[in-house]
Every structure is written in C-alpha cells, then in structure tokens.
PDB file of C-alpha atoms in Angstrom:
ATOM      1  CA  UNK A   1      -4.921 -14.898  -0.580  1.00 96.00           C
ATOM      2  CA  UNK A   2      -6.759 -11.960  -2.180  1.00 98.00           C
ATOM      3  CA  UNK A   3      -7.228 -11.482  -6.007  1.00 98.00           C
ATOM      4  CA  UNK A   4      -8.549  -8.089  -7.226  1.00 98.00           C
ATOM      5  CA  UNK A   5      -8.821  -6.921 -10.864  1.00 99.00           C
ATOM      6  CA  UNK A   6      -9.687  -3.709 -12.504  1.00 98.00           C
ATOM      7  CA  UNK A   7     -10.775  -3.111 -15.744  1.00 98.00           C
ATOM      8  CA  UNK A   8     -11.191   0.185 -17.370  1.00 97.00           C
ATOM      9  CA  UNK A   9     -11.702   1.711 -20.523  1.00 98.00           C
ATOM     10  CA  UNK A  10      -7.775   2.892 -19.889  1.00 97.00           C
ATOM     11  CA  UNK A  11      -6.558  -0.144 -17.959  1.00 98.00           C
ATOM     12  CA  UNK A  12      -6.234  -3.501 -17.294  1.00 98.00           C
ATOM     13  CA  UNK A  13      -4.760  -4.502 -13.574  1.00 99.00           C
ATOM     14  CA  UNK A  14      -4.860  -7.961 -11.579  1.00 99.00           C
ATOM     15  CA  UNK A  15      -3.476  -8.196  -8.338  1.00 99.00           C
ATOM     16  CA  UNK A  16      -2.631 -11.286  -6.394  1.00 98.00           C
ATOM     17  CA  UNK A  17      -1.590 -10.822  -2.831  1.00 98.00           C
ATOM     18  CA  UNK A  18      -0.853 -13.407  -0.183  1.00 98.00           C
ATOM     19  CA  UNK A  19       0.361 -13.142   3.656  1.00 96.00           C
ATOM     20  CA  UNK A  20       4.427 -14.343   3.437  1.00 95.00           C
ATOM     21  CA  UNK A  21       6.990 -14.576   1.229  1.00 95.00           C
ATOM     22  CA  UNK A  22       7.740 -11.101   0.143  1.00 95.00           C
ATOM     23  CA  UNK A  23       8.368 -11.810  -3.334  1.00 96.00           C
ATOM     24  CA  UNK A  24       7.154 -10.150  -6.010  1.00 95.00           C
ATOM     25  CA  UNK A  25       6.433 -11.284  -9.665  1.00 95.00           C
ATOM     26  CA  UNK A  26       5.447  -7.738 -10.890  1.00 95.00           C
ATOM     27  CA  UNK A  27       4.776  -6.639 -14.877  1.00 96.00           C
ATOM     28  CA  UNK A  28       3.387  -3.937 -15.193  1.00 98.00           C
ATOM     29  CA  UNK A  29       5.747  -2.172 -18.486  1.00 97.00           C
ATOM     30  CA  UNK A  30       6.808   0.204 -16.139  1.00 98.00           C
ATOM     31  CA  UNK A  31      10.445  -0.537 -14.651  1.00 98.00           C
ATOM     32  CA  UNK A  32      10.237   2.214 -11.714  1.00 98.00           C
ATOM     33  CA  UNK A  33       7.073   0.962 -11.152  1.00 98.00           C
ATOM     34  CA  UNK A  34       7.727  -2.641 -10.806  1.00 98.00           C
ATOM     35  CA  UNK A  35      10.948  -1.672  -8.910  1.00 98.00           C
ATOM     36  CA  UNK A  36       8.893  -0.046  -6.246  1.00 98.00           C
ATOM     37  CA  UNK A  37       6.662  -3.140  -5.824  1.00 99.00           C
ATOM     38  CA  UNK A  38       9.140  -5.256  -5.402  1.00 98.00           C
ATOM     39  CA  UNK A  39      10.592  -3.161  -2.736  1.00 98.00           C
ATOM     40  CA  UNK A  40       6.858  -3.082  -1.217  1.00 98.00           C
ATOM     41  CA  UNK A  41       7.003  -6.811  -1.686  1.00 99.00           C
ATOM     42  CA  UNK A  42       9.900  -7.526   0.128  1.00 98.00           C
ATOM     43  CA  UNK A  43       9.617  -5.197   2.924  1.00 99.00           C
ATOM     44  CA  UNK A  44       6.038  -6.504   4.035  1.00 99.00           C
ATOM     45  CA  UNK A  45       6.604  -9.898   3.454  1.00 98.00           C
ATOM     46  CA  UNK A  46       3.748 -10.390   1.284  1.00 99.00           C
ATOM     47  CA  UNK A  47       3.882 -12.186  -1.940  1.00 98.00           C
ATOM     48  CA  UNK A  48       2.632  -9.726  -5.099  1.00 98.00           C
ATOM     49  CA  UNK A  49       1.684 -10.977  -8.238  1.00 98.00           C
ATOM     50  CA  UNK A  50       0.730  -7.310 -10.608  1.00 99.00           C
ATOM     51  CA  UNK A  51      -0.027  -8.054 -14.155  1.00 98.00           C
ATOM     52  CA  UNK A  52      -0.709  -4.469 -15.689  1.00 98.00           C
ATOM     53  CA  UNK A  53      -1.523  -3.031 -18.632  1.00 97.00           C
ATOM     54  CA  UNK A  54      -2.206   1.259 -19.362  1.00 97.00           C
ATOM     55  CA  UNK A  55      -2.494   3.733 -21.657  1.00 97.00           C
ATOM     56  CA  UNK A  56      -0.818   6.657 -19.857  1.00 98.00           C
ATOM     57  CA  UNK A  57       1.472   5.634 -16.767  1.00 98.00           C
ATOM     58  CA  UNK A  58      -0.197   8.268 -14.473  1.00 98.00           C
ATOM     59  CA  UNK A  59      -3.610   5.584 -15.263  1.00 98.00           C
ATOM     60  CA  UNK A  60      -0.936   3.070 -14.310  1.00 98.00           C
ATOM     61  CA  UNK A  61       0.367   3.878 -11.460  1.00 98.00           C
ATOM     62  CA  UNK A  62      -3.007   5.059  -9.612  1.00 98.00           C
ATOM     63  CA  UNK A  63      -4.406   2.316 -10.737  1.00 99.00           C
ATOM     64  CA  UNK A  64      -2.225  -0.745  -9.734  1.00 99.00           C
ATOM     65  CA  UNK A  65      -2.450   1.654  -6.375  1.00 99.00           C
ATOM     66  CA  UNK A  66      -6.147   1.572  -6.022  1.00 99.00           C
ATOM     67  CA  UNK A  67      -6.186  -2.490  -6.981  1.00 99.00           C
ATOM     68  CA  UNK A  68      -3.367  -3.555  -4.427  1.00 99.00           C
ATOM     69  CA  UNK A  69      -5.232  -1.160  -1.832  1.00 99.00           C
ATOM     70  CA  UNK A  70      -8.108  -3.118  -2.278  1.00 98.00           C
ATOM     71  CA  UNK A  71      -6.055  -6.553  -2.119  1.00 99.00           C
ATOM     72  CA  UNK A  72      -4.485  -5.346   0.696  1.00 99.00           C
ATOM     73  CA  UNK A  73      -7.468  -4.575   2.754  1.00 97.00           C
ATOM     74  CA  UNK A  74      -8.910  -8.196   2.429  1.00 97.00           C
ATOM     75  CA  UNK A  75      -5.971  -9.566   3.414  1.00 98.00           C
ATOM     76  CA  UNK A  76      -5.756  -7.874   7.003  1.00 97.00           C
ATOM     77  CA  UNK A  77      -6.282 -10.137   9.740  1.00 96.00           C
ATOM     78  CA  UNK A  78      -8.987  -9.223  12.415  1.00 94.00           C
ATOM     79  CA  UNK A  79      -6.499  -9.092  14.918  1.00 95.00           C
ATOM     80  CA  UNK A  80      -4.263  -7.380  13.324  1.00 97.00           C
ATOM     81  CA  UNK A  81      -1.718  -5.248  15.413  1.00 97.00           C
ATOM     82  CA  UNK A  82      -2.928  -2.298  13.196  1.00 98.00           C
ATOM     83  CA  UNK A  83      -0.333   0.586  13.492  1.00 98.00           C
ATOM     84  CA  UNK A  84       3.407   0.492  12.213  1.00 99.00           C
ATOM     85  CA  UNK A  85       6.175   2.986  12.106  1.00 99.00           C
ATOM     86  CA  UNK A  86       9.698   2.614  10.373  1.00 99.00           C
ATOM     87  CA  UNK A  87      12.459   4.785   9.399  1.00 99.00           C
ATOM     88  CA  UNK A  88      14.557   3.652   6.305  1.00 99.00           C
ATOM     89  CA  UNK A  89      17.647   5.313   5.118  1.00 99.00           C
ATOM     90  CA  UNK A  90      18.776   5.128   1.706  1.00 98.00           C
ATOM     91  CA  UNK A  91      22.266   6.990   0.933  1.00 99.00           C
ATOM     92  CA  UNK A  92      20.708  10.641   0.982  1.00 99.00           C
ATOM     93  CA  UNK A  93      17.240   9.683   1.801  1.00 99.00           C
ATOM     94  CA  UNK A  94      16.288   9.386   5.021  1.00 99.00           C
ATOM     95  CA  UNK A  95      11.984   8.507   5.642  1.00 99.00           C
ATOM     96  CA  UNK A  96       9.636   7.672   8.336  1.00 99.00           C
ATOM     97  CA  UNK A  97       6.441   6.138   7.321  1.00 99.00           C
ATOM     98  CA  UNK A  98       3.898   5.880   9.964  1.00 99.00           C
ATOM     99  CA  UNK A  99       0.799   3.133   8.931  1.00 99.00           C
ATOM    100  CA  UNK A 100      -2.667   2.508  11.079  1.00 98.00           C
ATOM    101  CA  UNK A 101      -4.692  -0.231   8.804  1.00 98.00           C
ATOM    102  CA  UNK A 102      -7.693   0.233  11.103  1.00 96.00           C
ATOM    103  CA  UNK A 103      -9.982   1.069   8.462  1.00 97.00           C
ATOM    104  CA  UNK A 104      -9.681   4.906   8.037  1.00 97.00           C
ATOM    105  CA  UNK A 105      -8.091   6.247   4.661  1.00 98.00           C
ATOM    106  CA  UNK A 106      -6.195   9.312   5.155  1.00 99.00           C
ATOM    107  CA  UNK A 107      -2.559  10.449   3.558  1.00 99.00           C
ATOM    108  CA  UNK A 108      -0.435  12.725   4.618  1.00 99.00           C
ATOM    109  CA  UNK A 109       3.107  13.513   2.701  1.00 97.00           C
ATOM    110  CA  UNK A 110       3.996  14.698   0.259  1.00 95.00           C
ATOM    111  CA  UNK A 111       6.904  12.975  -1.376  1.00 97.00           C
ATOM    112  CA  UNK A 112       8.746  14.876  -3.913  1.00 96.00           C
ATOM    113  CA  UNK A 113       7.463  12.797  -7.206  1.00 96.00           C
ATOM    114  CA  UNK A 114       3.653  14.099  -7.489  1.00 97.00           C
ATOM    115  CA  UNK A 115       3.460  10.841  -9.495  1.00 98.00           C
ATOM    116  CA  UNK A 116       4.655   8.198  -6.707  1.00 98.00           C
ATOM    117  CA  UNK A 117       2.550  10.428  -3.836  1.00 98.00           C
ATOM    118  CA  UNK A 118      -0.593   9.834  -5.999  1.00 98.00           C
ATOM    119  CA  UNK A 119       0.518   6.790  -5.654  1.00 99.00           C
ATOM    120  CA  UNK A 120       0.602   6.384  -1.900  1.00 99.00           C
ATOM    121  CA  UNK A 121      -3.140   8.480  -1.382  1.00 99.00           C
ATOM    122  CA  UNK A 122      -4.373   5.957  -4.227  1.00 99.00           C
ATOM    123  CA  UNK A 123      -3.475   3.108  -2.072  1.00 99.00           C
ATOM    124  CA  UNK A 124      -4.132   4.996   1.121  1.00 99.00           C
ATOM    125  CA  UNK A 125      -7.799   5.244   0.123  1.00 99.00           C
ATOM    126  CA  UNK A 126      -8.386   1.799  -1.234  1.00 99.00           C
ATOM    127  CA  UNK A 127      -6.429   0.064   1.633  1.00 99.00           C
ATOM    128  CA  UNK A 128      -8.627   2.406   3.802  1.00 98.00           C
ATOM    129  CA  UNK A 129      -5.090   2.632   6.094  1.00 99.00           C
ATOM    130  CA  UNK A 130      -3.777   6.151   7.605  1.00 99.00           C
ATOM    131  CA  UNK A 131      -0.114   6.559   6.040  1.00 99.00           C
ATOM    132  CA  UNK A 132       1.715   9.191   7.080  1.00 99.00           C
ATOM    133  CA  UNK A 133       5.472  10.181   5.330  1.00 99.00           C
ATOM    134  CA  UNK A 134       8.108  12.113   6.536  1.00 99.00           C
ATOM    135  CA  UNK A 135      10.925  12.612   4.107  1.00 99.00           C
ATOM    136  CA  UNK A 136      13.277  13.502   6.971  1.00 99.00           C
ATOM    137  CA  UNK A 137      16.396  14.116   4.629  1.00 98.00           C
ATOM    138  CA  UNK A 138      17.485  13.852   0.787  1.00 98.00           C
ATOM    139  CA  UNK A 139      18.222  15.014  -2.493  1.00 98.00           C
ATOM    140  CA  UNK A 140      17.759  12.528  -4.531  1.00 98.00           C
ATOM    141  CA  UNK A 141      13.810  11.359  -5.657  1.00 98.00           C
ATOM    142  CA  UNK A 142      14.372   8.267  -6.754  1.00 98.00           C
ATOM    143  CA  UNK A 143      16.115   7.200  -3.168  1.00 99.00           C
ATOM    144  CA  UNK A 144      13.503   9.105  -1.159  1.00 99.00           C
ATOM    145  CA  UNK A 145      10.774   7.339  -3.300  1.00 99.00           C
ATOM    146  CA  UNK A 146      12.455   4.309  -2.469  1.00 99.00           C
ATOM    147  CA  UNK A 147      13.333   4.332   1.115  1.00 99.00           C
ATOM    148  CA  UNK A 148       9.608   5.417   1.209  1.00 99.00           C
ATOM    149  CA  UNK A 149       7.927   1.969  -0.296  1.00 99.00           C
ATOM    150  CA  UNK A 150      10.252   0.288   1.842  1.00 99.00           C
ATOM    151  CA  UNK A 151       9.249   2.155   4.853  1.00 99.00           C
ATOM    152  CA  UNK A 152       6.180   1.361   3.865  1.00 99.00           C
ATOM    153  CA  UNK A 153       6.577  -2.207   3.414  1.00 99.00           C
ATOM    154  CA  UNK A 154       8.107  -2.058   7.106  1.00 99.00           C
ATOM    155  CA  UNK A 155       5.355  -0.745   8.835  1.00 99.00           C
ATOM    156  CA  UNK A 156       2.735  -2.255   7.286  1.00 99.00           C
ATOM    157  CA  UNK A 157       4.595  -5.916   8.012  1.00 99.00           C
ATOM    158  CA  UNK A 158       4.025  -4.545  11.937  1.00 99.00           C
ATOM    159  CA  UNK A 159       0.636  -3.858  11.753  1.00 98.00           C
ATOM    160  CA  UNK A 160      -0.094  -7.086  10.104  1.00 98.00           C
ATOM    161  CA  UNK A 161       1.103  -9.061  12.484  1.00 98.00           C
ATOM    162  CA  UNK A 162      -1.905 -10.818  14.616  1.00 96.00           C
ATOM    163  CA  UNK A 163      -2.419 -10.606  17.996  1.00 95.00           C
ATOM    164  CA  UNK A 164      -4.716 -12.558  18.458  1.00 91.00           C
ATOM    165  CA  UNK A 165      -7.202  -9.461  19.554  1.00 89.00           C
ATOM    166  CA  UNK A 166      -9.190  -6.470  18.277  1.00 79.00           C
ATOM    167  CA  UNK A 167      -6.430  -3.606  18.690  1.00 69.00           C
ATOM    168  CA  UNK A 168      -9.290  -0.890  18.837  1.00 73.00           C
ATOM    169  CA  UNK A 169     -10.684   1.568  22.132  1.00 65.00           C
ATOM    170  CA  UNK A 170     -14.279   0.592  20.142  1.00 69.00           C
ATOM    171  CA  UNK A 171     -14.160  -2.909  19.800  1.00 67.00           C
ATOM    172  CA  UNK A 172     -15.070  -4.751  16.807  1.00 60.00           C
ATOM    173  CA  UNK A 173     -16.496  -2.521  13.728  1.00 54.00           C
ATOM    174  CA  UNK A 174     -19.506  -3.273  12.126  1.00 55.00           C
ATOM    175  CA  UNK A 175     -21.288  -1.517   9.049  1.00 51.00           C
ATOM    176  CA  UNK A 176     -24.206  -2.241   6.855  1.00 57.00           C
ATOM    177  CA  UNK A 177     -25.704  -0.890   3.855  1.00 62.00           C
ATOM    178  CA  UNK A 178     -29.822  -1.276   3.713  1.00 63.00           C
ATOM    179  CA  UNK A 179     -31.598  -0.802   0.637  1.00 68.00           C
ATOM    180  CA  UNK A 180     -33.562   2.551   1.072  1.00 66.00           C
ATOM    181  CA  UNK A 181     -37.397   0.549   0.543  1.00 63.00           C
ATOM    182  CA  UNK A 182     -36.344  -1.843   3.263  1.00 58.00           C
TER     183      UNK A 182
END
C-alpha cells in the first residue's frame, strides 16, 4: 500500500492506493472528478482512497493527478510487465491508451477537455509512466474522457502484472543523488 499527501497553500490531497480490489472510495467535491477515479479504480484493479480538498478545480484536478502519480509509482512491482495497451469503446467514443510504467514520464494526446488532459500529463509525470491516447472516434467529451480513464485503468492493470523479472533491454535501474561536497 502507498499513502501520499500534498499540501499546498491551494490544496489539500491524500491518496491511498493498494494492489487489488478496484474500488474506489473517492471525495474529492468534484462529481466528474470522482467519477473518473472510480472508473480508474475499477479498471486497474487497484483500491483508491482520494480525500481532496481545492480552491479552484483546475488546482484540483492536477493535483489529485500529481499525488496518485506519485502513489502509483511506489506501488509498481520490480517485475512488473511494464507496457499495456487497451482500446475501450464507449457509445461514440472509441480510445486506445498505450502505458509503459518503466520509469520515463512522457504524454502524448490530447483529449478534447484541456482540463482532463492536464490531467493525464499531471499523472504522466508523477507516475514517471509513458501514456499515450488515441481518441480514435467520438463526439461526445464526457464519453471520450471516459473510455479514456478506463483505457487507462486497462493498460496500466497489464503492466502491473509481475513477472517475476526485470522487463528492460538494460537491466535493473539504478540512480543516486550525492551531495555536491561529498
């Protein structure tokens, strides 16, 4: 289980995330917004607890983003299989997310709510996971947004799965910091 929590002069966000379940207890005063991780939620098959508070639900929604990100990242086994791709439909909506949680953040949509693709970079970056969405058909935002977290949720439950080995052409990563006098 991972617990992160960020506190800002604009926000207050704790995030509880555990492998299995995929049931979400989210409050965050948003309804879209707790729809959406409860979708996430259920797809992955990761239990979510998201107690939120904001002052403007742009600070909201990137940061609940940035603290599940975080979550999320501690959360990945070291054999993890480490890429996923799904394609959900959703009446109109049709979306392909493609996910590689090997440890390098990069984004590439965009999804037609500026709001909810902040969203997905936010998480992108703090997860430090490649995400890549195609919205291959729709009209209607709120589906593509949708099919999109679920997607999401997809993929990522394939790349969590562990195998048992390090899924990598380099082996196992390492990085340190040293203080500059050392």
């Amino acid at each position: 289980m991972s617990v992160a929590k960020r506190e800002t002069s604009e926000t207050s966000i704790r995030v509880e995330l555990r492998a299995g379940g995929g049931m979400s207890s989210s409050k965050t005063g948003n309804r879209f917004l707790d729809h959406m991780l409860n979708a996430f939620a259920r797809y992955s098959g990761l239990t979510l607890d998201v107690q939120a508070h904001s002052d403007l639900t742009h600070h909201l929604v990137e940061d609940v983003a940035l603290t599940l990100g975080h979550a999320f990242r501690e959360i990945i086994p070291s054999g993890a299989a480490r890429y996923g791709n799904r394609v959900v439909p959703m009446d109109d909506a049709l979306v392909q997310v493609s996910v590689d949680i090997g440890g390098r953040p990069y984004y590439e949509g965009p999804l037609p709510s500026g709001l909810y693709d902040h969203w997905m970079r936010s998480f992108s970056n703090e997860a430090r996971a490649t995400i890549h969405i195609i919205v291959l058909r729709g009209s209607d935002r709120h589906h593509i947004v949708e099919a999109a977290f679920k997607a999401l949720g997809l993929a990522l439950r394939d790349a969590l799965v562990d195998t048992g080995e390090t899924v990598s052409t380099k082996g196992s990563i390492s990085l340190s910091v040293s203080d500059a006098d050392e």
